[in-house]
PDB file of C-alpha atoms in Angstrom:
ATOM      1  CA  UNK A  10      -8.427 -16.929  20.912  1.00 83.00           C
ATOM      2  CA  UNK A  11      -8.566 -13.204  20.364  1.00 90.00           C
ATOM      3  CA  UNK A  12      -7.834 -10.730  23.143  1.00 95.00           C
ATOM      4  CA  UNK A  13      -8.522  -6.991  23.520  1.00 91.00           C
ATOM      5  CA  UNK A  14      -5.815  -4.427  22.771  1.00 94.00           C
ATOM      6  CA  UNK A  15      -4.304  -3.228  26.068  1.00 95.00           C
ATOM      7  CA  UNK A  16      -4.624   0.322  27.266  1.00 93.00           C
ATOM      8  CA  UNK A  17      -2.985   1.895  30.308  1.00 95.00           C
ATOM      9  CA  UNK A  18      -6.448   2.411  31.778  1.00 95.00           C
ATOM     10  CA  UNK A  19      -6.806  -1.362  32.073  1.00 94.00           C
ATOM     11  CA  UNK A  20      -4.279  -1.571  34.878  1.00 95.00           C
ATOM     12  CA  UNK A  21      -5.097  -1.264  38.476  1.00 95.00           C
ATOM     13  CA  UNK A  22      -2.622  -0.705  41.298  1.00 96.00           C
ATOM     14  CA  UNK A  23      -0.631  -3.599  42.732  1.00 98.00           C
ATOM     15  CA  UNK A  24      -0.761  -4.225  46.515  1.00 97.00           C
ATOM     16  CA  UNK A  25       2.093  -5.595  48.582  1.00 97.00           C
ATOM     17  CA  UNK A  26       1.744  -9.071  49.990  1.00 97.00           C
ATOM     18  CA  UNK A  27       2.557  -8.912  53.705  1.00 91.00           C
ATOM     19  CA  UNK A  28       5.187 -11.322  54.907  1.00 91.00           C
ATOM     20  CA  UNK A  29       7.117 -11.871  58.136  1.00 92.00           C
ATOM     21  CA  UNK A  30       9.892 -13.414  55.936  1.00 91.00           C
ATOM     22  CA  UNK A  31      12.660 -10.970  55.106  1.00 93.00           C
ATOM     23  CA  UNK A  32      13.718 -11.172  51.416  1.00 96.00           C
ATOM     24  CA  UNK A  33      17.018  -9.948  50.053  1.00 95.00           C
ATOM     25  CA  UNK A  34      16.568 -10.561  46.288  1.00 96.00           C
ATOM     26  CA  UNK A  35      13.097 -11.920  45.526  1.00 97.00           C
ATOM     27  CA  UNK A  36      13.001 -13.191  41.894  1.00 98.00           C
ATOM     28  CA  UNK A  37      11.811 -15.969  39.532  1.00 98.00           C
ATOM     29  CA  UNK A  38       8.081 -16.020  40.188  1.00 98.00           C
ATOM     30  CA  UNK A  39       6.352 -19.072  38.620  1.00 98.00           C
ATOM     31  CA  UNK A  40       2.807 -20.189  38.998  1.00 98.00           C
ATOM     32  CA  UNK A  41       2.344 -23.914  39.759  1.00 98.00           C
ATOM     33  CA  UNK A  42      -1.090 -24.808  38.272  1.00 97.00           C
ATOM     34  CA  UNK A  43      -1.206 -28.272  39.889  1.00 96.00           C
ATOM     35  CA  UNK A  44      -0.673 -27.070  43.415  1.00 96.00           C
ATOM     36  CA  UNK A  45      -2.387 -23.705  42.968  1.00 97.00           C
ATOM     37  CA  UNK A  46       0.567 -21.818  44.331  1.00 98.00           C
ATOM     38  CA  UNK A  47       3.196 -19.252  43.375  1.00 98.00           C
ATOM     39  CA  UNK A  48       6.866 -20.322  43.559  1.00 98.00           C
ATOM     40  CA  UNK A  49       9.502 -17.635  43.788  1.00 98.00           C
ATOM     41  CA  UNK A  50      13.091 -17.454  44.851  1.00 98.00           C
ATOM     42  CA  UNK A  51      15.306 -15.476  47.127  1.00 98.00           C
ATOM     43  CA  UNK A  52      18.699 -15.574  45.311  1.00 97.00           C
ATOM     44  CA  UNK A  53      20.762 -14.511  48.362  1.00 96.00           C
ATOM     45  CA  UNK A  54      19.032 -16.829  50.735  1.00 97.00           C
ATOM     46  CA  UNK A  55      19.451 -19.704  48.157  1.00 97.00           C
ATOM     47  CA  UNK A  56      15.790 -20.673  48.790  1.00 98.00           C
ATOM     48  CA  UNK A  57      12.601 -21.191  46.783  1.00 98.00           C
ATOM     49  CA  UNK A  58       9.392 -20.173  48.516  1.00 98.00           C
ATOM     50  CA  UNK A  59       5.759 -21.154  48.053  1.00 98.00           C
ATOM     51  CA  UNK A  60       2.893 -18.750  48.320  1.00 98.00           C
ATOM     52  CA  UNK A  61      -0.552 -20.247  48.963  1.00 97.00           C
ATOM     53  CA  UNK A  62      -3.571 -18.213  50.039  1.00 94.00           C
ATOM     54  CA  UNK A  63      -1.372 -15.421  51.339  1.00 93.00           C
ATOM     55  CA  UNK A  64       0.839 -17.796  53.340  1.00 95.00           C
ATOM     56  CA  UNK A  65       4.591 -18.073  52.527  1.00 97.00           C
ATOM     57  CA  UNK A  66       6.559 -21.202  53.254  1.00 97.00           C
ATOM     58  CA  UNK A  67       9.872 -22.651  52.232  1.00 98.00           C
ATOM     59  CA  UNK A  68       9.684 -25.057  49.182  1.00 98.00           C
ATOM     60  CA  UNK A  69      13.325 -25.758  48.640  1.00 98.00           C
ATOM     61  CA  UNK A  70      16.650 -24.860  50.272  1.00 98.00           C
ATOM     62  CA  UNK A  71      20.347 -24.888  49.187  1.00 98.00           C
ATOM     63  CA  UNK A  72      19.439 -23.969  45.593  1.00 98.00           C
ATOM     64  CA  UNK A  73      22.930 -22.692  44.720  1.00 97.00           C
ATOM     65  CA  UNK A  74      21.602 -19.123  44.389  1.00 97.00           C
ATOM     66  CA  UNK A  75      18.937 -20.062  41.916  1.00 98.00           C
ATOM     67  CA  UNK A  76      17.465 -17.080  40.076  1.00 98.00           C
ATOM     68  CA  UNK A  77      15.030 -17.926  37.210  1.00 98.00           C
ATOM     69  CA  UNK A  78      12.906 -21.076  37.288  1.00 98.00           C
ATOM     70  CA  UNK A  79      10.620 -22.676  34.730  1.00 98.00           C
ATOM     71  CA  UNK A  80       8.649 -25.909  34.263  1.00 98.00           C
ATOM     72  CA  UNK A  81       9.738 -28.482  31.659  1.00 98.00           C
ATOM     73  CA  UNK A  82       7.110 -30.443  29.753  1.00 96.00           C
ATOM     74  CA  UNK A  83       7.586 -33.475  32.013  1.00 96.00           C
ATOM     75  CA  UNK A  84       6.872 -31.388  35.112  1.00 96.00           C
ATOM     76  CA  UNK A  85      10.423 -31.022  36.360  1.00 98.00           C
ATOM     77  CA  UNK A  86      11.704 -27.702  37.613  1.00 98.00           C
ATOM     78  CA  UNK A  87      14.500 -26.067  35.636  1.00 98.00           C
ATOM     79  CA  UNK A  88      16.723 -23.760  37.671  1.00 98.00           C
ATOM     80  CA  UNK A  89      19.290 -21.106  36.689  1.00 98.00           C
ATOM     81  CA  UNK A  90      21.857 -21.540  39.366  1.00 98.00           C
ATOM     82  CA  UNK A  91      24.063 -18.414  39.780  1.00 97.00           C
ATOM     83  CA  UNK A  92      26.666 -20.074  41.977  1.00 94.00           C
ATOM     84  CA  UNK A  93      28.289 -22.128  40.732  1.00 92.00           C
ATOM     85  CA  UNK A  94      27.051 -21.309  37.260  1.00 95.00           C
ATOM     86  CA  UNK A  95      24.792 -24.189  36.115  1.00 97.00           C
ATOM     87  CA  UNK A  96      21.441 -24.988  34.628  1.00 98.00           C
ATOM     88  CA  UNK A  97      19.894 -27.737  36.746  1.00 98.00           C
ATOM     89  CA  UNK A  98      16.779 -29.944  36.626  1.00 98.00           C
ATOM     90  CA  UNK A  99      14.816 -30.955  39.746  1.00 98.00           C
ATOM     91  CA  UNK A 100      12.590 -33.939  38.844  1.00 97.00           C
ATOM     92  CA  UNK A 101       9.316 -34.696  40.556  1.00 94.00           C
ATOM     93  CA  UNK A 102      11.103 -36.958  42.970  1.00 96.00           C
ATOM     94  CA  UNK A 103      13.291 -34.139  44.169  1.00 97.00           C
ATOM     95  CA  UNK A 104      16.462 -35.389  42.349  1.00 98.00           C
ATOM     96  CA  UNK A 105      18.675 -32.572  41.040  1.00 98.00           C
ATOM     97  CA  UNK A 106      20.962 -32.953  38.009  1.00 98.00           C
ATOM     98  CA  UNK A 107      23.077 -30.585  35.892  1.00 97.00           C
ATOM     99  CA  UNK A 108      21.936 -29.931  32.367  1.00 98.00           C
ATOM    100  CA  UNK A 109      24.676 -27.928  30.832  1.00 97.00           C
ATOM    101  CA  UNK A 110      27.268 -29.994  29.056  1.00 96.00           C
ATOM    102  CA  UNK A 111      30.539 -30.849  30.906  1.00 94.00           C
ATOM    103  CA  UNK A 112      33.200 -28.168  30.467  1.00 92.00           C
ATOM    104  CA  UNK A 113      30.688 -25.412  30.049  1.00 94.00           C
ATOM    105  CA  UNK A 114      31.958 -22.118  31.464  1.00 93.00           C
ATOM    106  CA  UNK A 115      29.086 -20.040  32.775  1.00 96.00           C
ATOM    107  CA  UNK A 116      29.133 -16.690  34.540  1.00 94.00           C
ATOM    108  CA  UNK A 117      25.954 -16.284  36.670  1.00 95.00           C
ATOM    109  CA  UNK A 118      22.938 -17.798  34.746  1.00 97.00           C
ATOM    110  CA  UNK A 119      20.156 -15.378  35.414  1.00 97.00           C
ATOM    111  CA  UNK A 120      16.830 -16.525  33.790  1.00 98.00           C
ATOM    112  CA  UNK A 121      15.603 -19.587  31.937  1.00 98.00           C
ATOM    113  CA  UNK A 122      12.648 -20.562  29.776  1.00 98.00           C
ATOM    114  CA  UNK A 123      11.678 -23.935  28.240  1.00 98.00           C
ATOM    115  CA  UNK A 124      10.159 -24.347  24.800  1.00 98.00           C
ATOM    116  CA  UNK A 125       7.158 -26.682  24.329  1.00 97.00           C
ATOM    117  CA  UNK A 126       9.486 -29.443  23.004  1.00 97.00           C
ATOM    118  CA  UNK A 127      11.727 -29.267  26.076  1.00 97.00           C
ATOM    119  CA  UNK A 128      14.589 -27.229  24.734  1.00 98.00           C
ATOM    120  CA  UNK A 129      16.048 -24.969  27.456  1.00 98.00           C
ATOM    121  CA  UNK A 130      17.047 -21.376  26.779  1.00 98.00           C
ATOM    122  CA  UNK A 131      18.858 -19.218  29.282  1.00 98.00           C
ATOM    123  CA  UNK A 132      20.790 -15.961  29.837  1.00 98.00           C
ATOM    124  CA  UNK A 133      24.261 -15.901  31.236  1.00 97.00           C
ATOM    125  CA  UNK A 134      24.951 -12.446  32.495  1.00 93.00           C
ATOM    126  CA  UNK A 135      27.329 -11.396  35.271  1.00 91.00           C
ATOM    127  CA  UNK A 136      25.255  -9.902  38.067  1.00 88.00           C
ATOM    128  CA  UNK A 137      25.432  -9.340  41.822  1.00 81.00           C
ATOM    129  CA  UNK A 138      25.150 -10.579  44.355  1.00 80.00           C
ATOM    130  CA  UNK A 139      27.144 -13.474  42.985  1.00 80.00           C
ATOM    131  CA  UNK A 140      29.116 -11.697  40.329  1.00 77.00           C
ATOM    132  CA  UNK A 141      29.726  -8.022  39.461  1.00 80.00           C
ATOM    133  CA  UNK A 142      27.933  -6.235  36.640  1.00 80.00           C
ATOM    134  CA  UNK A 143      29.814  -6.871  33.369  1.00 80.00           C
ATOM    135  CA  UNK A 144      29.244  -4.155  30.802  1.00 80.00           C
ATOM    136  CA  UNK A 145      30.487  -6.342  27.934  1.00 88.00           C
ATOM    137  CA  UNK A 146      27.971  -8.364  25.795  1.00 96.00           C
ATOM    138  CA  UNK A 147      27.447 -11.818  27.206  1.00 96.00           C
ATOM    139  CA  UNK A 148      25.763 -14.912  25.712  1.00 97.00           C
ATOM    140  CA  UNK A 149      22.260 -16.232  25.464  1.00 98.00           C
ATOM    141  CA  UNK A 150      22.296 -20.006  25.241  1.00 98.00           C
ATOM    142  CA  UNK A 151      20.238 -23.037  24.322  1.00 98.00           C
ATOM    143  CA  UNK A 152      20.777 -26.643  25.418  1.00 98.00           C
ATOM    144  CA  UNK A 153      19.999 -28.565  22.314  1.00 98.00           C
ATOM    145  CA  UNK A 154      19.178 -32.286  22.331  1.00 95.00           C
ATOM    146  CA  UNK A 155      22.321 -34.477  21.902  1.00 93.00           C
ATOM    147  CA  UNK A 156      24.698 -31.516  21.678  1.00 94.00           C
ATOM    148  CA  UNK A 157      28.030 -31.717  23.577  1.00 95.00           C
ATOM    149  CA  UNK A 158      28.244 -27.943  23.869  1.00 97.00           C
ATOM    150  CA  UNK A 159      25.920 -25.017  24.447  1.00 98.00           C
ATOM    151  CA  UNK A 160      24.452 -23.285  21.446  1.00 98.00           C
ATOM    152  CA  UNK A 161      25.253 -19.493  21.524  1.00 98.00           C
ATOM    153  CA  UNK A 162      22.519 -17.472  19.773  1.00 98.00           C
ATOM    154  CA  UNK A 163      24.260 -14.163  20.334  1.00 98.00           C
ATOM    155  CA  UNK A 164      25.280 -11.707  23.069  1.00 98.00           C
ATOM    156  CA  UNK A 165      23.780  -8.661  24.543  1.00 97.00           C
ATOM    157  CA  UNK A 166      25.026  -6.185  27.230  1.00 96.00           C
ATOM    158  CA  UNK A 167      23.715  -7.609  30.579  1.00 95.00           C
ATOM    159  CA  UNK A 168      21.439 -10.544  29.374  1.00 97.00           C
ATOM    160  CA  UNK A 169      18.742 -10.922  32.093  1.00 97.00           C
ATOM    161  CA  UNK A 170      15.090 -11.880  31.599  1.00 98.00           C
ATOM    162  CA  UNK A 171      14.078 -14.275  28.876  1.00 98.00           C
ATOM    163  CA  UNK A 172      10.642 -15.201  27.440  1.00 98.00           C
ATOM    164  CA  UNK A 173       8.973 -16.593  24.283  1.00 98.00           C
ATOM    165  CA  UNK A 174       6.358 -15.036  22.046  1.00 98.00           C
ATOM    166  CA  UNK A 175       3.090 -17.059  21.876  1.00 98.00           C
ATOM    167  CA  UNK A 176       4.132 -18.779  18.573  1.00 98.00           C
ATOM    168  CA  UNK A 177       7.647 -19.545  20.027  1.00 98.00           C
ATOM    169  CA  UNK A 178       9.244 -17.987  16.943  1.00 98.00           C
ATOM    170  CA  UNK A 179      10.603 -14.990  18.824  1.00 98.00           C
ATOM    171  CA  UNK A 180      12.740 -15.066  21.996  1.00 98.00           C
ATOM    172  CA  UNK A 181      12.774 -11.840  24.043  1.00 99.00           C
ATOM    173  CA  UNK A 182      15.807 -11.002  26.162  1.00 98.00           C
ATOM    174  CA  UNK A 183      16.208  -8.070  28.489  1.00 98.00           C
ATOM    175  CA  UNK A 184      19.565  -6.312  27.957  1.00 98.00           C
ATOM    176  CA  UNK A 185      20.008  -4.752  31.367  1.00 96.00           C
ATOM    177  CA  UNK A 186      23.116  -2.704  30.548  1.00 95.00           C
ATOM    178  CA  UNK A 187      21.843  -1.645  27.138  1.00 96.00           C
ATOM    179  CA  UNK A 188      18.345  -0.628  28.583  1.00 98.00           C
ATOM    180  CA  UNK A 189      16.564  -2.706  25.945  1.00 98.00           C
ATOM    181  CA  UNK A 190      14.502  -5.730  25.040  1.00 98.00           C
ATOM    182  CA  UNK A 191      16.176  -7.591  22.195  1.00 98.00           C
ATOM    183  CA  UNK A 192      14.504 -10.030  19.816  1.00 98.00           C
ATOM    184  CA  UNK A 193      16.000 -13.375  18.699  1.00 98.00           C
ATOM    185  CA  UNK A 194      14.570 -15.330  15.781  1.00 98.00           C
ATOM    186  CA  UNK A 195      14.073 -19.008  16.758  1.00 98.00           C
ATOM    187  CA  UNK A 196      14.249 -21.803  14.221  1.00 98.00           C
ATOM    188  CA  UNK A 197      12.236 -25.108  14.348  1.00 98.00           C
ATOM    189  CA  UNK A 198      15.428 -27.013  15.228  1.00 98.00           C
ATOM    190  CA  UNK A 199      15.938 -24.848  18.312  1.00 98.00           C
ATOM    191  CA  UNK A 200      18.789 -22.724  16.972  1.00 98.00           C
ATOM    192  CA  UNK A 201      18.286 -19.005  17.178  1.00 98.00           C
ATOM    193  CA  UNK A 202      19.775 -15.738  15.975  1.00 98.00           C
ATOM    194  CA  UNK A 203      20.043 -12.289  17.540  1.00 98.00           C
ATOM    195  CA  UNK A 204      17.946  -9.567  15.814  1.00 98.00           C
ATOM    196  CA  UNK A 205      16.940  -6.014  16.454  1.00 98.00           C
ATOM    197  CA  UNK A 206      15.781  -4.364  19.689  1.00 98.00           C
ATOM    198  CA  UNK A 207      12.058  -4.381  20.345  1.00 98.00           C
ATOM    199  CA  UNK A 208      12.282  -1.518  22.764  1.00 98.00           C
ATOM    200  CA  UNK A 209      15.031   0.798  23.967  1.00 98.00           C
ATOM    201  CA  UNK A 210      15.429   3.588  26.577  1.00 98.00           C
ATOM    202  CA  UNK A 211      14.342   1.309  29.549  1.00 98.00           C
ATOM    203  CA  UNK A 212      15.805   1.939  32.940  1.00 97.00           C
ATOM    204  CA  UNK A 213      17.363  -1.212  34.400  1.00 95.00           C
ATOM    205  CA  UNK A 214      15.211  -3.722  32.509  1.00 98.00           C
ATOM    206  CA  UNK A 215      15.477  -6.825  34.718  1.00 97.00           C
ATOM    207  CA  UNK A 216      13.243  -9.861  33.954  1.00 98.00           C
ATOM    208  CA  UNK A 217       9.888  -9.943  32.191  1.00 98.00           C
ATOM    209  CA  UNK A 218       6.704 -11.930  31.649  1.00 98.00           C
ATOM    210  CA  UNK A 219       4.325 -12.182  28.640  1.00 98.00           C
ATOM    211  CA  UNK A 220       0.614 -12.456  28.376  1.00 98.00           C
ATOM    212  CA  UNK A 221      -1.439 -14.651  26.043  1.00 98.00           C
ATOM    213  CA  UNK A 222      -1.744 -11.914  23.500  1.00 98.00           C
ATOM    214  CA  UNK A 223       2.027 -11.413  23.355  1.00 98.00           C
ATOM    215  CA  UNK A 224       2.341  -8.225  25.413  1.00 98.00           C
ATOM    216  CA  UNK A 225       5.492  -7.956  27.411  1.00 98.00           C
ATOM    217  CA  UNK A 226       5.669  -6.765  31.041  1.00 98.00           C
ATOM    218  CA  UNK A 227       9.213  -5.631  31.726  1.00 98.00           C
ATOM    219  CA  UNK A 228      10.569  -5.042  35.273  1.00 98.00           C
ATOM    220  CA  UNK A 229      12.155  -1.624  35.334  1.00 98.00           C
ATOM    221  CA  UNK A 230      13.302   0.743  38.102  1.00 97.00           C
ATOM    222  CA  UNK A 231       9.851   2.169  38.694  1.00 97.00           C
ATOM    223  CA  UNK A 232       7.523  -0.839  38.039  1.00 98.00           C
ATOM    224  CA  UNK A 233       6.469  -2.857  35.062  1.00 98.00           C
ATOM    225  CA  UNK A 234       6.728  -1.292  31.653  1.00 98.00           C
ATOM    226  CA  UNK A 235       4.055  -2.862  29.396  1.00 98.00           C
ATOM    227  CA  UNK A 236       4.997  -3.128  25.739  1.00 98.00           C
ATOM    228  CA  UNK A 237       2.927  -4.435  22.798  1.00 98.00           C
ATOM    229  CA  UNK A 238       4.479  -7.050  20.426  1.00 98.00           C
ATOM    230  CA  UNK A 239       5.173  -4.293  17.869  1.00 98.00           C
ATOM    231  CA  UNK A 240       7.291  -2.401  20.363  1.00 98.00           C
ATOM    232  CA  UNK A 241       4.878   0.465  21.266  1.00 98.00           C
ATOM    233  CA  UNK A 242       4.537   1.234  24.948  1.00 98.00           C
ATOM    234  CA  UNK A 243       1.170   0.769  26.580  1.00 98.00           C
ATOM    235  CA  UNK A 244       2.035   2.299  29.953  1.00 97.00           C
ATOM    236  CA  UNK A 245       3.669   1.715  33.342  1.00 98.00           C
ATOM    237  CA  UNK A 246       2.321  -0.386  36.262  1.00 98.00           C
ATOM    238  CA  UNK A 247       4.003   1.500  39.035  1.00 97.00           C
ATOM    239  CA  UNK A 248       5.478  -0.426  41.993  1.00 97.00           C
ATOM    240  CA  UNK A 249       6.778   1.385  45.052  1.00 90.00           C
ATOM    241  CA  UNK A 250      10.091  -0.318  45.429  1.00 88.00           C
ATOM    242  CA  UNK A 251      13.335   1.626  46.081  1.00 84.00           C
ATOM    243  CA  UNK A 252      15.358  -0.969  44.181  1.00 89.00           C
ATOM    244  CA  UNK A 253      13.058  -1.630  41.244  1.00 95.00           C
ATOM    245  CA  UNK A 254      11.119  -4.634  39.905  1.00 98.00           C
ATOM    246  CA  UNK A 255      13.016  -7.841  39.318  1.00 98.00           C
ATOM    247  CA  UNK A 256      10.408 -10.168  37.646  1.00 98.00           C
ATOM    248  CA  UNK A 257       6.670 -11.031  37.202  1.00 98.00           C
ATOM    249  CA  UNK A 258       4.353 -13.949  36.444  1.00 98.00           C
ATOM    250  CA  UNK A 259       0.681 -14.503  35.978  1.00 98.00           C
ATOM    251  CA  UNK A 260      -1.207 -16.816  38.314  1.00 98.00           C
ATOM    252  CA  UNK A 261      -4.434 -17.545  40.109  1.00 97.00           C
ATOM    253  CA  UNK A 262      -7.227 -19.890  38.973  1.00 95.00           C
ATOM    254  CA  UNK A 263      -7.983 -17.608  36.018  1.00 97.00           C
ATOM    255  CA  UNK A 264      -4.408 -16.676  35.139  1.00 98.00           C
ATOM    256  CA  UNK A 265      -5.202 -12.929  35.513  1.00 98.00           C
ATOM    257  CA  UNK A 266      -3.466 -12.218  38.793  1.00 98.00           C
ATOM    258  CA  UNK A 267      -0.123 -10.583  38.055  1.00 98.00           C
ATOM    259  CA  UNK A 268       2.515 -11.343  40.675  1.00 98.00           C
ATOM    260  CA  UNK A 269       5.561  -9.041  40.959  1.00 98.00           C
ATOM    261  CA  UNK A 270       8.897  -9.485  42.748  1.00 98.00           C
ATOM    262  CA  UNK A 271      10.723  -6.392  43.777  1.00 97.00           C
ATOM    263  CA  UNK A 272      13.896  -7.252  45.661  1.00 95.00           C
ATOM    264  CA  UNK A 273      12.636  -7.224  49.221  1.00 96.00           C
ATOM    265  CA  UNK A 274       8.859  -7.409  48.527  1.00 96.00           C
ATOM    266  CA  UNK A 275       6.190  -9.357  46.613  1.00 97.00           C
ATOM    267  CA  UNK A 276       3.189  -7.702  45.026  1.00 98.00           C
ATOM    268  CA  UNK A 277       0.014  -8.810  43.411  1.00 98.00           C
ATOM    269  CA  UNK A 278      -2.485  -7.207  40.912  1.00 98.00           C
ATOM    270  CA  UNK A 279      -5.615  -9.275  40.281  1.00 98.00           C
ATOM    271  CA  UNK A 280      -8.146  -8.600  37.515  1.00 97.00           C
ATOM    272  CA  UNK A 281      -5.686  -8.239  34.571  1.00 97.00           C
ATOM    273  CA  UNK A 282      -7.633  -8.203  31.224  1.00 97.00           C
ATOM    274  CA  UNK A 283      -5.516 -11.005  29.630  1.00 98.00           C
ATOM    275  CA  UNK A 284      -4.195 -14.138  31.218  1.00 98.00           C
ATOM    276  CA  UNK A 285      -0.518 -15.065  31.248  1.00 98.00           C
ATOM    277  CA  UNK A 286       1.021 -17.040  28.396  1.00 98.00           C
ATOM    278  CA  UNK A 287       3.151 -19.242  30.628  1.00 98.00           C
ATOM    279  CA  UNK A 288       0.047 -19.808  32.839  1.00 98.00           C
ATOM    280  CA  UNK A 289      -1.814 -21.373  29.846  1.00 97.00           C
ATOM    281  CA  UNK A 290       1.236 -23.341  28.663  1.00 97.00           C
ATOM    282  CA  UNK A 291       1.997 -24.901  31.967  1.00 98.00           C
ATOM    283  CA  UNK A 292      -1.642 -25.903  32.617  1.00 97.00           C
ATOM    284  CA  UNK A 293      -1.410 -27.850  29.335  1.00 94.00           C
ATOM    285  CA  UNK A 294       2.071 -29.209  29.918  1.00 93.00           C
ATOM    286  CA  UNK A 295       1.424 -30.436  33.402  1.00 94.00           C
ATOM    287  CA  UNK A 296      -2.113 -31.627  32.788  1.00 93.00           C
ATOM    288  CA  UNK A 297      -3.682 -29.394  35.384  1.00 89.00           C
ATOM    289  CA  UNK A 298      -6.580 -27.973  33.448  1.00 76.00           C
TER     290      UNK A 298
END
C-alpha cells in the first residue's frame, strides 16, 4: 500500500488524557488490538496499566520495573525488566518466564521489539530510576533461537528505543547519550550489524515508534521529532511536558491515534494521516483483524 509523504502541516496538537492515577515514569505504550485497549507501563511503580475508553486500570503488578513491552507472534507479552535485568515472556495464561540465557549479565534493559518470526531484540542501557546514566557505549542484543548466549549487534551510547523498518531489514535504535538514531542492518538469520546514524542532533532521544510508511516518531525533550526513512526531518509534534517524551504508539480502531507517554502524563493525537506499523503487524499476528 502506498502512503502520502508526511508534512508538518499534517499534525494536529495532542491532548492530555486526564487521570486520577499519579504516574512517575510512564513508558512502553502498546496497542492491544484484540482487547481494543492501550497498555502502558509505569516503570517506577512496577505496573502495567490498561487504557480503555478513557478509563485507566491496572493490568499487571510486580513487573520488576518493566519498561518496554511488545507482542510476540503467539500473543505473549515480551517485557524488558529493568530490575533485575531480564527479558521476560508473559504467556496468555499469565505465566512469566525469563528469556535471556542463563549467565547473561544485563544492565537495565530498556526497550524491546519482536521480529515477525519471533526473534527478540532489545536495548541494554544503564538508566535511572534503576541505574545511573552510563556515558559509555552499551549493547543492543538479540535472543536467537537455540543460542546459549545473547547476540551482540553493536553498542551505542545510551541505547534506548528500538523499532524495525517495515521490511524488517533495518533496526532503529535511539542513542540517548549520543543524541542520535542509529541504524543496524538485519540479516535473514536474525544477526545484525551496527551502521551509520540516521539522524543526529536530537535532544534526549528516548524511545520511538514507526508508522506504516516507515516514518520515525522519536521522543525528545520537547515532543515527538518526526523523521522520514531517509533521515530528513518532517517536523516536531510538541508535547507540554517538563521532562520530555518517553515513548509513543499508534492505536485505535483505525491505527491512526497516536498515543504519547511523557513521564507523568499520557497524551493522544487522533487523525494521523498514516497508521502505525506495529498496529498493522499485531492485528495480523494476533488474528484480530
